[in-house]
mmCIF file with all atom_site columns, C-alpha atoms in Angstrom:
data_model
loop_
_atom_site.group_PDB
_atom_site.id
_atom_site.type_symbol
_atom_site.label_atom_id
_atom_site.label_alt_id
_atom_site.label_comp_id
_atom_site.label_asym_id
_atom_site.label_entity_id
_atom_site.label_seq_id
_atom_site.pdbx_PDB_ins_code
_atom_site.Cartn_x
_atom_site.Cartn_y
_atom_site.Cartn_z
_atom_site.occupancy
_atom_site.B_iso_or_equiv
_atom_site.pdbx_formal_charge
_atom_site.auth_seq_id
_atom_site.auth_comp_id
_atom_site.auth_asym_id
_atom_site.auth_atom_id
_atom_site.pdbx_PDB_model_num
ATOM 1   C CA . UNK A 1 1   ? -3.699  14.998  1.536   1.00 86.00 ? 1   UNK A CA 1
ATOM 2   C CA . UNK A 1 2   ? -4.435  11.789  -0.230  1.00 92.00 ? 2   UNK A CA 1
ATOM 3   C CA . UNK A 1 3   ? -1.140  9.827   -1.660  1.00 95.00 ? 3   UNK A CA 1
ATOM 4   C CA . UNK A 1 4   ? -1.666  7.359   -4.509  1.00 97.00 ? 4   UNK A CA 1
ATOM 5   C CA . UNK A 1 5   ? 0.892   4.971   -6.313  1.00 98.00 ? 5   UNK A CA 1
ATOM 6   C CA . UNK A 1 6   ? -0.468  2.973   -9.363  1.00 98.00 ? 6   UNK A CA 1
ATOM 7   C CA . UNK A 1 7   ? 1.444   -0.494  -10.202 1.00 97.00 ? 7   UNK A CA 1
ATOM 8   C CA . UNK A 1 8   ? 0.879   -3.189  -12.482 1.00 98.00 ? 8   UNK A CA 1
ATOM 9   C CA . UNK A 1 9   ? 1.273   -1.916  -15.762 1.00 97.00 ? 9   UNK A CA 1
ATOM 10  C CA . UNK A 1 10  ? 3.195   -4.039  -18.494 1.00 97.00 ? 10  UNK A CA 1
ATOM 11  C CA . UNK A 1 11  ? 3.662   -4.993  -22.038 1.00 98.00 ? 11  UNK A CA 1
ATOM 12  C CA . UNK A 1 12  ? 0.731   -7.561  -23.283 1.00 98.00 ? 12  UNK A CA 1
ATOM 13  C CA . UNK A 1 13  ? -0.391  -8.630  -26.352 1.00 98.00 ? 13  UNK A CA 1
ATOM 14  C CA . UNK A 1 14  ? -3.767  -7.510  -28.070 1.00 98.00 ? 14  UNK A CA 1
ATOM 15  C CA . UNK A 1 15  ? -6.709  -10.127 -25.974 1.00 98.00 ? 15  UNK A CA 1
ATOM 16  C CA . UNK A 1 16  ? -4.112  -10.558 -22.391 1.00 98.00 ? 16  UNK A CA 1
ATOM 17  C CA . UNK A 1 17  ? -5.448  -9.437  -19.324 1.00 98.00 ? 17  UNK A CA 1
ATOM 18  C CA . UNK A 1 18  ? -3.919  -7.277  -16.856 1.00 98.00 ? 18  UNK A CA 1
ATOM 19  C CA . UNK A 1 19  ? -4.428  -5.598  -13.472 1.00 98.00 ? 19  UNK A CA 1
ATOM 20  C CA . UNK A 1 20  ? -3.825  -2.485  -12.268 1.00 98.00 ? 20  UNK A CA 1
ATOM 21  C CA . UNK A 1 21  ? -3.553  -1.765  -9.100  1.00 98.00 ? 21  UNK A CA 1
ATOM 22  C CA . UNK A 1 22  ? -3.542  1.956   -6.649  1.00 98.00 ? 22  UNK A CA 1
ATOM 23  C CA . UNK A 1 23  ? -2.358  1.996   -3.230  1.00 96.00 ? 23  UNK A CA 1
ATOM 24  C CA . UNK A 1 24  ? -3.917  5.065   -1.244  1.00 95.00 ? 24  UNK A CA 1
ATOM 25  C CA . UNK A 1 25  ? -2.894  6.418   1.760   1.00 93.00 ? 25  UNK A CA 1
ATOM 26  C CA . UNK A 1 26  ? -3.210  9.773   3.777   1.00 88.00 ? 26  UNK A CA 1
ATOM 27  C CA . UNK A 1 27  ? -6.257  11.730  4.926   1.00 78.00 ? 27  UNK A CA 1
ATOM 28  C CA . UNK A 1 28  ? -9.817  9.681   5.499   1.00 76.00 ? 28  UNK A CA 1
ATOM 29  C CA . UNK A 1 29  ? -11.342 9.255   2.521   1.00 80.00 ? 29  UNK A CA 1
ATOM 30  C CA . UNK A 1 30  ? -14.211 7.653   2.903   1.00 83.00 ? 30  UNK A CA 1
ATOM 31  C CA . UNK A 1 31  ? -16.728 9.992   1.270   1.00 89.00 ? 31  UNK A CA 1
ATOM 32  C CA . UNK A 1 32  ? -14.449 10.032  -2.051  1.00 93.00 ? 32  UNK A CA 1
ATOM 33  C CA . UNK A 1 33  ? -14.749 9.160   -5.581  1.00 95.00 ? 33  UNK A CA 1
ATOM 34  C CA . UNK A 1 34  ? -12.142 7.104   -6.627  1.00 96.00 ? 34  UNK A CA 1
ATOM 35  C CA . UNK A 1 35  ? -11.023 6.613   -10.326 1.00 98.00 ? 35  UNK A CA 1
ATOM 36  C CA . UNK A 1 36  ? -9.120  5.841   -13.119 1.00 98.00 ? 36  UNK A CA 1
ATOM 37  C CA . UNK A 1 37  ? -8.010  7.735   -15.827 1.00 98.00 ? 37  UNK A CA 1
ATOM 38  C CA . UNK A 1 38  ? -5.772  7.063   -18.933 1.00 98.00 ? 38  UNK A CA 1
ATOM 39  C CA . UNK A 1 39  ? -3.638  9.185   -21.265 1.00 98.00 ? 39  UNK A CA 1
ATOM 40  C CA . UNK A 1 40  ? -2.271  8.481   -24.725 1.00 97.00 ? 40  UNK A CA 1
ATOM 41  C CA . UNK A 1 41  ? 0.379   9.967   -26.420 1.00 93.00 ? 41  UNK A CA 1
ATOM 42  C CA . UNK A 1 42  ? -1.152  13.411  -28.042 1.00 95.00 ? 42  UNK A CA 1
ATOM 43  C CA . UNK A 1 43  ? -4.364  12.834  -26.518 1.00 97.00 ? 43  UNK A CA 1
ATOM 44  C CA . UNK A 1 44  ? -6.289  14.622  -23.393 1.00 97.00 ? 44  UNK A CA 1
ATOM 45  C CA . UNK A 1 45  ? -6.853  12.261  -20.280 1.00 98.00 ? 45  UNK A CA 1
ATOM 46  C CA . UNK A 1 46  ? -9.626  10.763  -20.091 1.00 98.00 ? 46  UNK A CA 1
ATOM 47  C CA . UNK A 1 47  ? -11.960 8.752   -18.057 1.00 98.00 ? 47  UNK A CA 1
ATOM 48  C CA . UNK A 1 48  ? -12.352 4.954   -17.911 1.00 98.00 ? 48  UNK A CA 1
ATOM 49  C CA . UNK A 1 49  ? -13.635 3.883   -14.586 1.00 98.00 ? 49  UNK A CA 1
ATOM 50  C CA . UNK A 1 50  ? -14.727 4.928   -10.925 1.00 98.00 ? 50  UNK A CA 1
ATOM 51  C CA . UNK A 1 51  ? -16.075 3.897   -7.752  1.00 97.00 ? 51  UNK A CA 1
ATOM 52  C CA . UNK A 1 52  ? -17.591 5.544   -4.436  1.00 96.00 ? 52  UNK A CA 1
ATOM 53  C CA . UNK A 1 53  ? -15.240 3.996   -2.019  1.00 92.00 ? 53  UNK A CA 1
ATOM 54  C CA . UNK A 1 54  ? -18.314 4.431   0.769   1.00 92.00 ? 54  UNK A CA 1
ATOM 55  C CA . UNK A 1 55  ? -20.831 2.612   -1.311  1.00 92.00 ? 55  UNK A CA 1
ATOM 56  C CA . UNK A 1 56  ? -18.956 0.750   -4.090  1.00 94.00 ? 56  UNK A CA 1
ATOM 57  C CA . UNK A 1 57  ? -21.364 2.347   -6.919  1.00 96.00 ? 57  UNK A CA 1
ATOM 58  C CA . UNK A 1 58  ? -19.444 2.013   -10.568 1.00 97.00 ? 58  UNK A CA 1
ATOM 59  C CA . UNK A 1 59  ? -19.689 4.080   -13.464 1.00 97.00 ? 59  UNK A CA 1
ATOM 60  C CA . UNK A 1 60  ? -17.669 3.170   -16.906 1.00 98.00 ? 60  UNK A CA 1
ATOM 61  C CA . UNK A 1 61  ? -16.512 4.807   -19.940 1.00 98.00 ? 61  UNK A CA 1
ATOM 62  C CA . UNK A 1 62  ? -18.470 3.330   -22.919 1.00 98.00 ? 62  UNK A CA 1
ATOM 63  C CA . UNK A 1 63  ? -14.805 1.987   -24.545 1.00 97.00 ? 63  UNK A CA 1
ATOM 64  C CA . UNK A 1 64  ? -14.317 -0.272  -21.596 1.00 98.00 ? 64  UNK A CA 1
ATOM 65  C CA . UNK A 1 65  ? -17.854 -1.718  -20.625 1.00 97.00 ? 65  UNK A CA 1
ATOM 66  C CA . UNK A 1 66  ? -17.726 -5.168  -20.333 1.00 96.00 ? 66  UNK A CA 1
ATOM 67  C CA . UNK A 1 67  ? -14.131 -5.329  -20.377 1.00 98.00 ? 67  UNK A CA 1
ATOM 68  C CA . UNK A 1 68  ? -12.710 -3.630  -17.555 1.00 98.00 ? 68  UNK A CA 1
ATOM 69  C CA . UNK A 1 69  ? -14.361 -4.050  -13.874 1.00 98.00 ? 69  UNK A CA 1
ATOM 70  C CA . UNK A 1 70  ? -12.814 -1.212  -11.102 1.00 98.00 ? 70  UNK A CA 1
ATOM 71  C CA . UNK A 1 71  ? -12.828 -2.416  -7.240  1.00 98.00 ? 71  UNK A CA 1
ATOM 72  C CA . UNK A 1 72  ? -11.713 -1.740  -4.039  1.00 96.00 ? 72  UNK A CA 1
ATOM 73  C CA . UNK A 1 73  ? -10.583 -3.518  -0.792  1.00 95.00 ? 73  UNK A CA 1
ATOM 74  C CA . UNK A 1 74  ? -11.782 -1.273  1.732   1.00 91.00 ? 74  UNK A CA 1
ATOM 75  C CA . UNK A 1 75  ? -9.378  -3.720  4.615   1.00 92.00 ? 75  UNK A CA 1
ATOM 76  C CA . UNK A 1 76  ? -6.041  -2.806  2.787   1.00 94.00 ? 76  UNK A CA 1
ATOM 77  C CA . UNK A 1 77  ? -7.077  0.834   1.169   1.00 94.00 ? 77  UNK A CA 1
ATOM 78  C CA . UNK A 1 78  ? -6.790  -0.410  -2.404  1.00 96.00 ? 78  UNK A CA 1
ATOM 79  C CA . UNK A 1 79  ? -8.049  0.231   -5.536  1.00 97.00 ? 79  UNK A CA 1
ATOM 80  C CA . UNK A 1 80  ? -8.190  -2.290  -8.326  1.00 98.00 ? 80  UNK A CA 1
ATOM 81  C CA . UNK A 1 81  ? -8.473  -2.353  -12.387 1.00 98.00 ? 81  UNK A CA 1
ATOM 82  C CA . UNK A 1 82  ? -9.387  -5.740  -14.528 1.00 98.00 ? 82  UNK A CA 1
ATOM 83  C CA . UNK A 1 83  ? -8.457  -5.088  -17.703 1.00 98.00 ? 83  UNK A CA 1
ATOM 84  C CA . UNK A 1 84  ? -9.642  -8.149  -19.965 1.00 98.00 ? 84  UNK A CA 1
ATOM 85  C CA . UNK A 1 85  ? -9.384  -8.001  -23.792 1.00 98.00 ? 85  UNK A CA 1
ATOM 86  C CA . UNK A 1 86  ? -7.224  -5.709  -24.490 1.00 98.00 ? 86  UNK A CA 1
ATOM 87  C CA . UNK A 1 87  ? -6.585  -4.030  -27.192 1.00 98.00 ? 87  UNK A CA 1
ATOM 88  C CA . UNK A 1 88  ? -3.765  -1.938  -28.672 1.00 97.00 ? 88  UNK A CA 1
ATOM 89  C CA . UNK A 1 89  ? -6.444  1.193   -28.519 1.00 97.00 ? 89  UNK A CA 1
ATOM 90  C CA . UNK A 1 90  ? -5.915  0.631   -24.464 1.00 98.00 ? 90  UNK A CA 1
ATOM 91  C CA . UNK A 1 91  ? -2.356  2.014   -24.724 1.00 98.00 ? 91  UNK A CA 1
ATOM 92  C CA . UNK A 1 92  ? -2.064  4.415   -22.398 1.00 98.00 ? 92  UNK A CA 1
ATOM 93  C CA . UNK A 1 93  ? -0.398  5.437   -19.019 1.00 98.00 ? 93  UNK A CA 1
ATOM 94  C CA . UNK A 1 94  ? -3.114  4.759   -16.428 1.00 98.00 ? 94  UNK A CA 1
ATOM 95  C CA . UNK A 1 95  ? -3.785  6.904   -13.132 1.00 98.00 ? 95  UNK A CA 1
ATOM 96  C CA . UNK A 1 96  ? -5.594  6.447   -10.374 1.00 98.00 ? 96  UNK A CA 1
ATOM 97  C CA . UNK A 1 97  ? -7.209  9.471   -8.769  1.00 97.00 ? 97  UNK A CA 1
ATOM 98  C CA . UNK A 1 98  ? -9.310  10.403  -5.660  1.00 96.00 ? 98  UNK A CA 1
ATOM 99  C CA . UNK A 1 99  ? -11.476 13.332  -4.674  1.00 93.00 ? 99  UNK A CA 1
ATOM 100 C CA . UNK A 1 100 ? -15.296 14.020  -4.038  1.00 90.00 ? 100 UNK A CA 1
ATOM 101 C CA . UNK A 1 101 ? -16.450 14.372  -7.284  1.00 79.00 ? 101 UNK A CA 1
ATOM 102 C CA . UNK A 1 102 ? -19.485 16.051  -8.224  1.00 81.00 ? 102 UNK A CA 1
ATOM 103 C CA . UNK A 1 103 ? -19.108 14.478  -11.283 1.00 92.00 ? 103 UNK A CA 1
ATOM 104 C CA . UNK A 1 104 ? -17.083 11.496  -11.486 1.00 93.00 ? 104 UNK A CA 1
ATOM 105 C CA . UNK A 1 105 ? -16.507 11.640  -15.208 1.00 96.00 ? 105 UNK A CA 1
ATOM 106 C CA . UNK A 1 106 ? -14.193 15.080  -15.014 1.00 95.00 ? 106 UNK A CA 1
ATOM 107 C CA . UNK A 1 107 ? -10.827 15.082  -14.774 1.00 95.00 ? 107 UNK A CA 1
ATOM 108 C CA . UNK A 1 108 ? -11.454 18.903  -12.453 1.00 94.00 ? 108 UNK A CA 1
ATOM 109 C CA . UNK A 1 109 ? -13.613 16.487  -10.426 1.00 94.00 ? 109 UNK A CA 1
ATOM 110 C CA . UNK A 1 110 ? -10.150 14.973  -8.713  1.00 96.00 ? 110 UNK A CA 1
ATOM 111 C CA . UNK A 1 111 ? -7.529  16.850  -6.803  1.00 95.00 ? 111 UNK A CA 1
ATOM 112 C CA . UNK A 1 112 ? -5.306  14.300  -5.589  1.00 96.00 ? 112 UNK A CA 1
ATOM 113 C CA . UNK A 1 113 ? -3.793  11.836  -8.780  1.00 97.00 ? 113 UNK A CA 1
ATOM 114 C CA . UNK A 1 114 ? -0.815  8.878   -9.086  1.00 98.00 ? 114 UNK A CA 1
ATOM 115 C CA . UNK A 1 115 ? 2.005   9.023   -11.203 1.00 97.00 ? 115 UNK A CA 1
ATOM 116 C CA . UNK A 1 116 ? 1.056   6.637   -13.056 1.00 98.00 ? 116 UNK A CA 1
ATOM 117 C CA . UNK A 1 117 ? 1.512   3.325   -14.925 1.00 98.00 ? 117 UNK A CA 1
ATOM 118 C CA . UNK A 1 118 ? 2.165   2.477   -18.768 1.00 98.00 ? 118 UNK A CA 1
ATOM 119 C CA . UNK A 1 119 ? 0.402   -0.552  -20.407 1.00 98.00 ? 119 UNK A CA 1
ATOM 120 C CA . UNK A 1 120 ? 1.109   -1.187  -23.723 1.00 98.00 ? 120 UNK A CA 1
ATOM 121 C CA . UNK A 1 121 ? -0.694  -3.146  -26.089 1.00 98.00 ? 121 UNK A CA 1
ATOM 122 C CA . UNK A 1 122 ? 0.797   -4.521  -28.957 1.00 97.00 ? 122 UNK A CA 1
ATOM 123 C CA . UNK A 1 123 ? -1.486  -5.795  -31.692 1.00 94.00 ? 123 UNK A CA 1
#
C-alpha cells in the first residue's frame, strides 16, 4: 500500500502562484509513476502532470505547459506542484496519485490516490 496526503491548496487570485504539495508513504515505490490529477465540479478527472519517481521524466497536460512544473524530493518522499499563472479555469480539487502506469495519462493507470486539495481561483 502506498498512502498519499495532498496540502497546499488555497484561495488565490487569477495570475498568484501556488504549490501543492503530496506526502507519500508506505510500500517502496521506486519504479512508480507519480501524478497529479484535478477535478472540477461536473467534470471527469483529469490529468495535469506526472513524473517517474526513478528517473524524474515529466509529461504535462497541454492546459498547463509552461505554467505548472511537477517534482519530487526523492530524500523526504515528496511530491511537488508549481502552479504559476493561474487562472480561474485551474479551479479544481487536486490529487496526487501513484502507481506503475503503463500510461501515465489514465486515471485506470493509478491505484493508490490522496484525498485531495481545493484551489480556487477567483478571476
Amino acid at each position: 500500500q502506498v498512502q498519499l496526503v495532498e496540502s497546499g491548496g488555497g484561495l488565490v487570485h487569477a495570475g498568484a502562484s501556488l504549490r501543492l504539495l503530496c506526502t507519500i508513504s508506505g510500500r517502496t515505490f521506486s519504479s512508480y509513476s507519480m501524478a497529479w490529477f484535478r477535478q472540477a465540479p461536473g467534470k471527469e478527472r483529469e490529468f495535469v502532470a506526472s513524473i517517474w519517481w526513478s528517473s524524474g521524466i515529466t509529461f504535462y497536460a497541454d492546459s498547463v505547459k509552461r505554467r505548472f512544473t511537477i517534482s519530487k524530493d526523492n530524500a523526504k518522499n515528496m511530491m511537488y506542484l508549481q502552479m504559476n499563472s493561474l487562472k480561474p479555469e485551474d479551479t479544481a480539487a487536486y490529487f496526487c496519485a501513484a502507481g506503475l502506469a503503463t500510461d501515465v495519462r489514465r486515471r485506470d493507470s493509478y491505484p493508490y490516490w490522496g484525498q485531495g486539495t481545493q484551489v480556487t481561483v477567483s478571476s
